[in-house]
């Protein structure tokens, strides 16, 4: 994707805190975790997304003369601090879970290890980027799951909350499983397929429906999807489409991809009737595409009703994640490095709301798979210096209901560390795959989930446990309060 400076894409208090740290001589190296607390859409998982743009943000993180002048004009920043900002660059380490990976609540999607001023500055932008794209990728994966193998196209650009939401939301939707997007700019920037048909205005601009269909078929004979519901779907739209398809067939055109689109009415009833009409006319391979305020629940219902729809166009409810418009990711201080010993001192946030109590320390995340079928057994949040061997028994337990335990027998499981280095001492050491490669990674990741975890309603929750070492550190810090 195209490089772009987002240095001032931050909350003002990040900069005022930075000035406070600067004035007080605070330059400790700290650890911040970026994580979320609840799966979106009441689902059983989420998909990590947005890392590529986050990398671009860090790479381009510097204050221009114009930006320094603007901050000076606010009247709240002193010249020595502004001078520091003028030579600012990110010098820390960042670890992240790669894009397309299925993830679960409380585990760090990203870990920033940097001097406190640097780690503080990047909070807002990283949350903005990861929250949005992870939300849309997750929503798209749910819609694709409901479609049960049918192609799903994203075309919500006109309903997205602004250009960036449309551009990067479309990229995230493709990663989540969509076969393409209507957004041409996303197609160019992310090198993903762009798809589309025509609007009702095309039909209405001609003297009659047949002529509109005919002219469209002459322009695009290799991808001829005709919008059949402008006037009357079954009495006019489908018959006129059949007439045009017949003429194309008689002319010897190859017709590799053709069919109709339905954008209104009872989609189950109309699609079944249209299928019968198309089949009787000999067009058994004609596509029936549907749109009209679809989401995963409506797609699932239409499939259950036997709708003869083979392709789905999903817009507003996908690009805005309308029923769950916020991912809820947060960014919390987890440790401060002791300059004398070089050790990280764990820090914990305590709240009356137990869900907001954080996991302290410099951590990592391990995932355990069933060796026979490759499905996820559980995730384990552990201290960064911990290692786990597949050749040893491992007893894991729920950090809240500690009596809930699972014994992983040696040789029956595989383990993978999820966090990988992205930046080391300010230098990017990670190469982002192409978007379509990430889409394939995501597909394989989703295959590691049990069916019970993917169901749309009341899914099974994957266990995210704490290692003994982390659990004890957390308990000690809580007991001190």
Coordinates of C-alpha atoms in Angstrom, one line a residue:
X1 CA 0.0 0.0 0.0
X2 CA 1.1 3.6 -0.6
X3 CA 3.3 5.2 2.1
X4 CA 1.6 8.0 4.0
X5 CA 2.6 10.1 7.0
X6 CA 0.2 9.8 9.9
X7 CA 2.4 11.4 12.5
X8 CA -0.3 13.7 13.9
X9 CA -2.9 11.0 13.8
X10 CA -2.8 10.9 17.6
X11 CA -4.8 12.1 20.6
X12 CA -3.5 15.4 22.0
X13 CA -2.9 13.8 25.4
X14 CA -0.3 11.5 23.9
X15 CA 1.8 14.6 23.1
X16 CA 1.1 16.3 26.4
X17 CA 2.2 13.1 28.2
X18 CA 5.3 13.0 26.0
X19 CA 6.2 16.5 27.0
X20 CA 5.6 15.5 30.7
X21 CA 8.0 12.6 30.3
X22 CA 10.5 14.7 28.6
X23 CA 10.4 17.4 31.2
X24 CA 10.8 14.9 34.0
X25 CA 13.6 13.1 32.4
X26 CA 11.7 9.8 32.0
X27 CA 13.2 7.7 29.2
X28 CA 12.6 4.2 30.6
X29 CA 12.1 1.4 28.2
X30 CA 8.5 0.1 28.6
X31 CA 6.3 -2.7 27.3
X32 CA 2.8 -1.8 26.0
X33 CA 0.3 -4.5 24.9
X34 CA -2.4 -4.0 22.2
X35 CA -5.2 -6.4 22.8
X36 CA -9.0 -6.6 22.8
X37 CA -11.4 -8.0 25.5
X38 CA -14.4 -9.4 23.7
X39 CA -14.8 -11.1 20.3
X40 CA -16.8 -8.9 17.8
X41 CA -20.3 -9.8 16.8
X42 CA -20.6 -12.2 19.8
X43 CA -18.4 -14.5 17.8
X44 CA -15.9 -17.1 18.8
X45 CA -12.8 -15.5 17.3
X46 CA -11.3 -12.5 15.6
X47 CA -8.8 -12.0 12.7
X48 CA -5.7 -9.9 13.2
X49 CA -5.5 -7.4 10.4
X50 CA -3.9 -4.0 9.6
X51 CA -0.2 -4.8 10.3
X52 CA 0.9 -3.7 6.8
X53 CA -0.5 -0.2 7.4
X54 CA 0.8 -0.1 10.9
X55 CA 4.3 -0.8 9.5
X56 CA 4.0 2.0 7.0
X57 CA 2.9 4.3 9.9
X58 CA 6.0 3.5 12.0
X59 CA 8.3 3.8 9.0
X60 CA 7.0 7.3 8.2
X61 CA 6.8 8.5 11.8
X62 CA 8.6 11.9 11.8
X63 CA 7.6 15.4 12.4
X64 CA 7.8 17.8 9.5
X65 CA 8.5 21.5 9.8
X66 CA 4.8 22.3 9.1
X67 CA 3.7 19.9 11.9
X68 CA 6.1 21.4 14.4
X69 CA 4.9 24.9 13.5
X70 CA 1.3 23.7 14.0
X71 CA 2.1 22.3 17.5
X72 CA 4.0 25.5 18.4
X73 CA 0.9 27.4 17.5
X74 CA -1.2 25.5 20.0
X75 CA 0.7 27.3 22.8
X76 CA 1.1 24.3 25.1
X77 CA 4.4 22.9 24.0
X78 CA 7.8 24.4 24.9
X79 CA 10.6 25.0 22.4
X80 CA 13.0 22.4 23.9
X81 CA 10.3 19.6 23.5
X82 CA 9.5 20.8 20.0
X83 CA 13.2 20.6 19.2
X84 CA 13.2 17.0 20.4
X85 CA 10.2 16.2 18.2
X86 CA 11.9 17.7 15.2
X87 CA 14.5 14.9 15.3
X88 CA 12.1 12.2 16.5
X89 CA 12.3 8.7 15.1
X90 CA 11.0 5.4 16.4
X91 CA 13.9 3.3 17.9
X92 CA 12.1 0.5 19.7
X93 CA 11.0 -3.0 19.0
X94 CA 7.6 -4.2 17.9
X95 CA 6.2 -7.7 17.9
X96 CA 2.9 -8.7 16.3
X97 CA 0.7 -11.6 15.4
X98 CA 0.8 -11.7 11.6
X99 CA -2.2 -10.6 9.6
X100 CA -4.8 -13.2 8.8
X101 CA -4.2 -15.1 12.1
X102 CA -7.2 -16.0 14.1
X103 CA -6.9 -14.5 17.6
X104 CA -8.8 -14.4 20.9
X105 CA -9.5 -12.0 23.7
X106 CA -6.8 -10.7 26.1
X107 CA -3.8 -12.0 24.0
X108 CA -1.5 -9.2 22.7
X109 CA -2.0 -8.7 19.0
X110 CA 0.9 -6.3 19.1
X111 CA 3.7 -5.6 21.7
X112 CA 5.7 -2.4 21.7
X113 CA 9.0 -2.3 23.6
X114 CA 10.4 1.2 23.4
X115 CA 11.4 4.3 25.4
X116 CA 8.2 5.5 27.0
X117 CA 7.8 8.6 24.9
X118 CA 8.0 6.6 21.7
X119 CA 5.7 3.9 23.0
X120 CA 3.2 6.5 24.1
X121 CA 3.1 8.4 20.9
X122 CA 2.2 5.4 18.7
X123 CA -0.8 4.3 20.8
X124 CA -3.6 6.1 19.0
X125 CA -2.6 5.3 15.4
X126 CA -1.9 1.7 16.1
X127 CA -5.3 1.2 17.8
X128 CA -7.0 3.1 15.0
X129 CA -5.4 0.9 12.3
X130 CA -5.6 -2.5 14.0
X131 CA -9.1 -2.0 15.5
X132 CA -10.7 -1.1 12.2
X133 CA -9.1 -3.6 9.9
X134 CA -9.4 -6.5 12.4
X135 CA -13.1 -5.7 12.8
X136 CA -13.9 -5.8 9.1
X137 CA -11.8 -8.9 8.4
X138 CA -13.6 -10.7 11.2
X139 CA -17.0 -9.6 9.9
X140 CA -16.1 -10.6 6.4
X141 CA -15.1 -14.1 7.5
X142 CA -18.4 -14.5 9.2
X143 CA -20.3 -13.6 6.0
X144 CA -18.1 -15.9 3.9
X145 CA -18.7 -18.7 6.4
X146 CA -22.5 -18.2 6.1
X147 CA -22.3 -18.3 2.3
X148 CA -20.9 -21.9 2.6
X149 CA -18.6 -21.8 -0.4
X150 CA -20.4 -19.3 -2.6
X151 CA -18.4 -16.3 -3.6
X152 CA -18.9 -13.1 -1.6
X153 CA -18.0 -9.7 -3.0
X154 CA -17.4 -6.6 -0.9
X155 CA -19.0 -3.5 -2.3
X156 CA -19.7 -1.1 0.6
X157 CA -17.4 1.8 -0.4
X158 CA -20.3 4.3 -0.8
X159 CA -21.5 3.4 2.7
X160 CA -18.1 3.3 4.5
X161 CA -17.3 6.0 7.1
X162 CA -15.0 7.9 4.8
X163 CA -12.4 7.1 2.1
X164 CA -9.8 5.4 4.4
X165 CA -12.5 3.2 5.9
X166 CA -13.6 2.2 2.4
X167 CA -10.1 1.5 1.1
X168 CA -8.6 -0.4 4.0
X169 CA -11.9 -2.0 4.9
X170 CA -12.1 -3.5 1.5
X171 CA -8.6 -4.9 1.9
X172 CA -9.5 -6.3 5.2
X173 CA -12.7 -7.9 3.7
X174 CA -10.6 -9.6 1.1
X175 CA -8.3 -11.0 3.7
X176 CA -11.3 -12.2 5.6
X177 CA -12.4 -14.2 2.6
X178 CA -14.2 -12.0 0.0
X179 CA -13.3 -12.8 -3.6
X180 CA -13.0 -9.2 -4.5
X181 CA -14.2 -5.6 -4.0
X182 CA -15.9 -2.9 -5.9
X183 CA -13.3 -0.4 -4.7
X184 CA -11.0 0.3 -7.6
X185 CA -8.5 2.2 -5.5
X186 CA -8.2 -0.8 -3.2
X187 CA -7.7 -3.0 -6.3
X188 CA -4.8 -0.8 -7.4
X189 CA -3.1 -0.3 -4.0
X190 CA -3.6 -3.8 -2.6
X191 CA -3.5 -5.7 -5.9
X192 CA -6.8 -7.5 -5.3
X193 CA -9.6 -8.4 -7.7
X194 CA -12.2 -5.7 -8.5
X195 CA -15.6 -6.7 -9.5
X196 CA -19.0 -5.2 -10.3
X197 CA -22.0 -5.1 -12.7
X198 CA -24.2 -2.1 -13.3
X199 CA -26.8 0.0 -11.6
X200 CA -30.6 0.4 -12.1
X201 CA -29.8 3.7 -13.7
X202 CA -28.2 1.8 -16.6
X203 CA -31.5 0.1 -17.3
X204 CA -33.5 3.2 -16.8
X205 CA -31.3 5.3 -19.2
X206 CA -32.4 3.1 -22.2
X207 CA -35.8 3.0 -23.9
X208 CA -36.5 -0.4 -22.6
X209 CA -35.0 -3.2 -20.4
X210 CA -34.1 -5.5 -23.2
X211 CA -32.1 -2.8 -25.0
X212 CA -30.2 -2.0 -21.8
X213 CA -29.4 -5.7 -21.3
X214 CA -28.4 -6.1 -25.0
X215 CA -26.0 -3.2 -25.0
X216 CA -24.4 -4.3 -21.7
X217 CA -23.9 -7.8 -23.1
X218 CA -22.2 -6.4 -26.2
X219 CA -19.8 -4.4 -24.1
X220 CA -19.0 -7.2 -21.5
X221 CA -19.8 -10.6 -23.1
X222 CA -17.2 -12.4 -20.8
X223 CA -18.7 -11.1 -17.6
X224 CA -22.4 -10.4 -18.3
X225 CA -24.4 -10.1 -15.0
X226 CA -27.7 -8.4 -15.6
X227 CA -29.6 -6.6 -12.9
X228 CA -33.0 -8.1 -13.2
X229 CA -35.2 -6.3 -10.7
X230 CA -35.5 -2.7 -12.1
X231 CA -39.2 -3.1 -13.2
X232 CA -40.5 -6.6 -12.5
X233 CA -38.1 -9.4 -11.8
X234 CA -40.1 -12.5 -13.0
X235 CA -42.3 -10.9 -15.6
X236 CA -39.7 -8.7 -17.2
X237 CA -36.2 -8.9 -15.9
X238 CA -35.5 -12.6 -16.0
X239 CA -37.3 -13.1 -19.4
X240 CA -35.3 -10.3 -21.0
X241 CA -32.1 -11.6 -19.5
X242 CA -32.9 -15.1 -21.0
X243 CA -33.6 -13.4 -24.4
X244 CA -30.2 -11.8 -24.3
X245 CA -28.4 -15.0 -23.2
X246 CA -30.1 -16.9 -26.0
X247 CA -28.9 -14.4 -28.6
X248 CA -25.4 -14.6 -27.1
X249 CA -25.4 -18.4 -27.3
X250 CA -26.7 -18.4 -30.9
X251 CA -24.0 -16.0 -31.8
X252 CA -21.5 -18.5 -30.6
X253 CA -20.1 -16.3 -27.8
X254 CA -18.1 -18.3 -25.1
X255 CA -20.1 -16.8 -22.1
X256 CA -17.6 -17.8 -19.3
X257 CA -19.4 -15.9 -16.7
X258 CA -23.0 -14.7 -17.0
X259 CA -26.2 -14.5 -15.0
X260 CA -28.5 -12.2 -13.2
X261 CA -28.4 -10.1 -10.0
X262 CA -31.3 -9.6 -7.6
X263 CA -31.2 -6.5 -5.5
X264 CA -34.7 -6.4 -3.9
X265 CA -37.8 -8.4 -3.0
X266 CA -38.0 -11.8 -1.4
X267 CA -34.6 -13.1 -2.4
X268 CA -35.4 -16.8 -1.5
X269 CA -38.6 -16.9 -3.5
X270 CA -37.3 -14.8 -6.5
X271 CA -34.0 -16.8 -6.8
X272 CA -35.8 -20.1 -6.8
X273 CA -38.3 -19.0 -9.5
X274 CA -35.5 -17.4 -11.5
X275 CA -33.4 -20.6 -11.3
X276 CA -36.3 -22.6 -12.7
X277 CA -36.8 -20.2 -15.6
X278 CA -33.1 -20.1 -16.4
X279 CA -32.7 -23.9 -16.2
X280 CA -35.7 -24.5 -18.4
X281 CA -34.2 -22.1 -21.0
X282 CA -31.0 -24.2 -20.9
X283 CA -28.9 -21.8 -18.8
X284 CA -28.1 -24.1 -16.0
X285 CA -24.7 -22.6 -15.4
X286 CA -26.0 -19.0 -15.1
X287 CA -25.1 -17.2 -11.9
X288 CA -27.7 -15.8 -9.6
X289 CA -26.1 -13.1 -7.6
X290 CA -27.9 -11.3 -4.7
X291 CA -27.4 -8.1 -2.8
X292 CA -29.8 -5.9 -0.7
X293 CA -28.6 -5.2 2.9
X294 CA -27.2 -8.6 3.4
X295 CA -25.2 -9.8 6.5
X296 CA -24.2 -13.2 7.8
X297 CA -27.5 -13.9 9.5
X298 CA -29.6 -13.1 6.4
X299 CA -27.2 -15.1 4.1
X300 CA -27.4 -18.0 6.6
X301 CA -31.2 -17.8 6.6
X302 CA -31.5 -17.6 2.8
X303 CA -29.2 -20.7 2.5
X304 CA -31.5 -22.5 5.0
X305 CA -34.5 -21.6 2.9
X306 CA -33.0 -23.2 -0.2
X307 CA -32.4 -19.9 -2.0
X308 CA -30.8 -20.6 -5.4
X309 CA -28.2 -17.9 -5.0
X310 CA -24.7 -18.7 -6.0
X311 CA -22.9 -15.3 -5.5
X312 CA -23.4 -12.6 -2.8
X313 CA -22.7 -8.9 -2.9
X314 CA -22.4 -7.5 0.7
X315 CA -22.1 -3.8 1.3
X316 CA -23.2 -1.7 4.2
X317 CA -23.5 -4.3 6.9
X318 CA -20.0 -5.6 6.1
X319 CA -17.9 -2.4 5.5
X320 CA -19.4 -0.8 8.7
X321 CA -19.9 -4.0 10.7
X322 CA -23.2 -2.5 11.4
X323 CA -24.3 -4.6 14.3
X324 CA -20.9 -4.4 16.0
X325 CA -19.2 -1.1 14.9
X326 CA -16.3 -1.2 17.3
X327 CA -13.5 -3.8 17.8
X328 CA -12.7 -2.5 21.3
X329 CA -8.9 -2.9 21.2
X330 CA -6.9 -1.3 24.0
X331 CA -3.3 -0.4 24.6
X332 CA -2.0 -0.9 28.1
X333 CA 1.3 -0.5 29.9
X334 CA 2.6 -4.0 31.0
X335 CA 6.2 -3.5 32.2
X336 CA 8.9 -1.0 32.9
X337 CA 12.6 -1.9 32.4
X338 CA 14.9 -1.4 35.4
X339 CA 17.9 0.5 34.0
X340 CA 20.2 -1.0 36.6
X341 CA 19.3 -4.7 36.3
X342 CA 17.9 -4.7 32.8
X343 CA 14.9 -6.7 34.0
X344 CA 11.3 -5.8 33.1
X345 CA 9.3 -4.9 36.2
X346 CA 5.7 -6.1 35.7
X347 CA 2.9 -3.5 36.0
X348 CA -0.8 -4.2 36.3
X349 CA -3.9 -2.1 35.9
X350 CA -6.6 -2.8 38.5
X351 CA -10.3 -2.0 38.0
X352 CA -13.6 -2.5 39.8
X353 CA -14.5 -4.1 36.5
X354 CA -12.6 -7.4 36.6
X355 CA -12.6 -7.6 32.8
X356 CA -10.4 -4.5 32.7
X357 CA -7.6 -6.0 35.0
X358 CA -4.6 -6.4 32.8
X359 CA -2.0 -9.2 32.5
X360 CA 1.4 -7.8 33.6
X361 CA 4.9 -8.3 32.3
X362 CA 6.8 -8.8 29.1
X363 CA 4.8 -11.5 27.5
X364 CA 4.3 -13.7 24.4
X365 CA 1.5 -16.0 23.2
X366 CA 1.7 -19.7 22.4
X367 CA -0.9 -21.7 20.5
X368 CA -1.4 -25.4 21.0
X369 CA -2.8 -27.6 18.2
X370 CA -4.2 -31.1 18.2
X371 CA -1.5 -33.1 16.4
X372 CA -4.1 -35.4 14.7
X373 CA -6.4 -32.9 13.1
X374 CA -4.5 -29.5 13.4
X375 CA -7.4 -27.9 15.3
X376 CA -6.6 -25.3 18.1
X377 CA -6.8 -26.8 21.6
X378 CA -6.0 -23.6 23.5
X379 CA -3.8 -20.5 23.6
X380 CA -1.4 -19.7 26.4
X381 CA -0.3 -16.2 27.4
X382 CA 3.2 -16.6 29.0
X383 CA 6.2 -14.6 29.9
X384 CA 8.5 -13.8 27.0
X385 CA 11.4 -16.0 28.4
X386 CA 9.2 -19.1 28.7
X387 CA 9.4 -22.1 26.3
X388 CA 7.3 -25.1 26.0
X389 CA 8.3 -28.5 24.6
X390 CA 6.0 -30.8 22.6
X391 CA 7.8 -33.7 24.2
X392 CA 6.6 -32.9 27.7
X393 CA 3.2 -33.1 29.4
X394 CA 1.6 -29.7 30.0
X395 CA -1.2 -28.9 32.4
X396 CA -3.1 -25.7 31.6
X397 CA -5.9 -24.1 33.5
X398 CA -8.5 -21.4 33.3
X399 CA -7.1 -18.2 35.0
X400 CA -10.6 -17.4 36.5
X401 CA -12.1 -20.8 37.1
X402 CA -8.9 -22.4 38.0
X403 CA -10.4 -25.8 38.6
X404 CA -11.0 -26.1 34.9
X405 CA -7.8 -27.9 33.7
X406 CA -6.6 -29.6 30.5
X407 CA -3.7 -32.0 30.4
X408 CA -1.8 -31.9 27.1
X409 CA 0.0 -35.2 26.8
X410 CA 3.5 -35.2 25.3
X411 CA 3.5 -36.1 21.6
X412 CA -0.2 -35.3 21.1
X413 CA 0.1 -31.6 20.5
X414 CA 2.0 -29.0 18.5
X415 CA 3.0 -25.6 19.7
X416 CA 3.6 -22.3 17.9
X417 CA 4.6 -18.9 19.2
X418 CA 2.3 -16.3 17.7
X419 CA 4.2 -13.0 18.2
X420 CA 6.9 -12.4 15.7
X421 CA 9.5 -9.5 15.4
X422 CA 8.4 -6.6 13.2
X423 CA 10.8 -3.9 14.2
X424 CA 14.1 -4.2 16.0
X425 CA 15.8 -1.1 17.3
X426 CA 13.6 0.9 14.9
X427 CA 14.4 -1.1 11.8
X428 CA 11.7 -3.1 10.1
X429 CA 12.7 -6.8 9.9
X430 CA 9.4 -8.1 8.6
X431 CA 8.2 -8.4 5.0
X432 CA 4.4 -8.2 4.7
X433 CA 3.0 -10.8 2.3
X434 CA 0.8 -9.6 -0.6
X435 CA -2.9 -9.2 0.3
X436 CA -4.0 -12.2 -1.6
X437 CA -1.3 -14.3 0.2
X438 CA -2.7 -13.1 3.5
X439 CA -6.2 -14.1 2.3
X440 CA -4.9 -17.7 1.8
X441 CA -3.1 -17.6 5.2
X442 CA -6.4 -16.5 6.8
X443 CA -8.3 -19.3 5.1
X444 CA -5.9 -21.9 6.5
X445 CA -6.1 -20.2 9.9
X446 CA -9.9 -20.5 9.9
X447 CA -9.6 -24.2 9.1
X448 CA -7.8 -24.6 12.5
X449 CA -11.0 -23.6 14.3
X450 CA -13.5 -26.2 15.3
X451 CA -16.9 -25.9 13.7
X452 CA -18.4 -25.1 17.1
X453 CA -16.2 -22.0 17.3
X454 CA -17.2 -20.7 13.9
X455 CA -21.0 -21.0 14.3
X456 CA -22.7 -17.6 14.2
X457 CA -24.8 -18.0 17.3
X458 CA -23.6 -19.1 20.8
X459 CA -20.1 -20.3 19.5
X460 CA -17.8 -22.4 21.6
X461 CA -15.1 -20.2 23.2
X462 CA -11.4 -21.1 22.7
X463 CA -9.6 -21.2 26.0
X464 CA -7.0 -18.5 26.5
X465 CA -5.0 -19.5 29.6
X466 CA -2.1 -18.0 31.5
X467 CA 1.2 -19.8 32.2
X468 CA 1.9 -20.7 35.8
X469 CA 4.6 -18.1 35.9
X470 CA 2.4 -15.3 34.6
X471 CA -0.5 -16.4 36.8
X472 CA 1.6 -16.2 39.9
X473 CA 3.0 -12.8 39.0
X474 CA -0.5 -11.5 38.4
X475 CA -1.7 -13.0 41.7
X476 CA 1.2 -11.4 43.6
X477 CA 0.5 -8.0 42.2
X478 CA -3.2 -8.2 43.0
X479 CA -2.4 -9.4 46.5
X480 CA -0.2 -6.4 47.1
X481 CA -3.1 -4.0 46.6

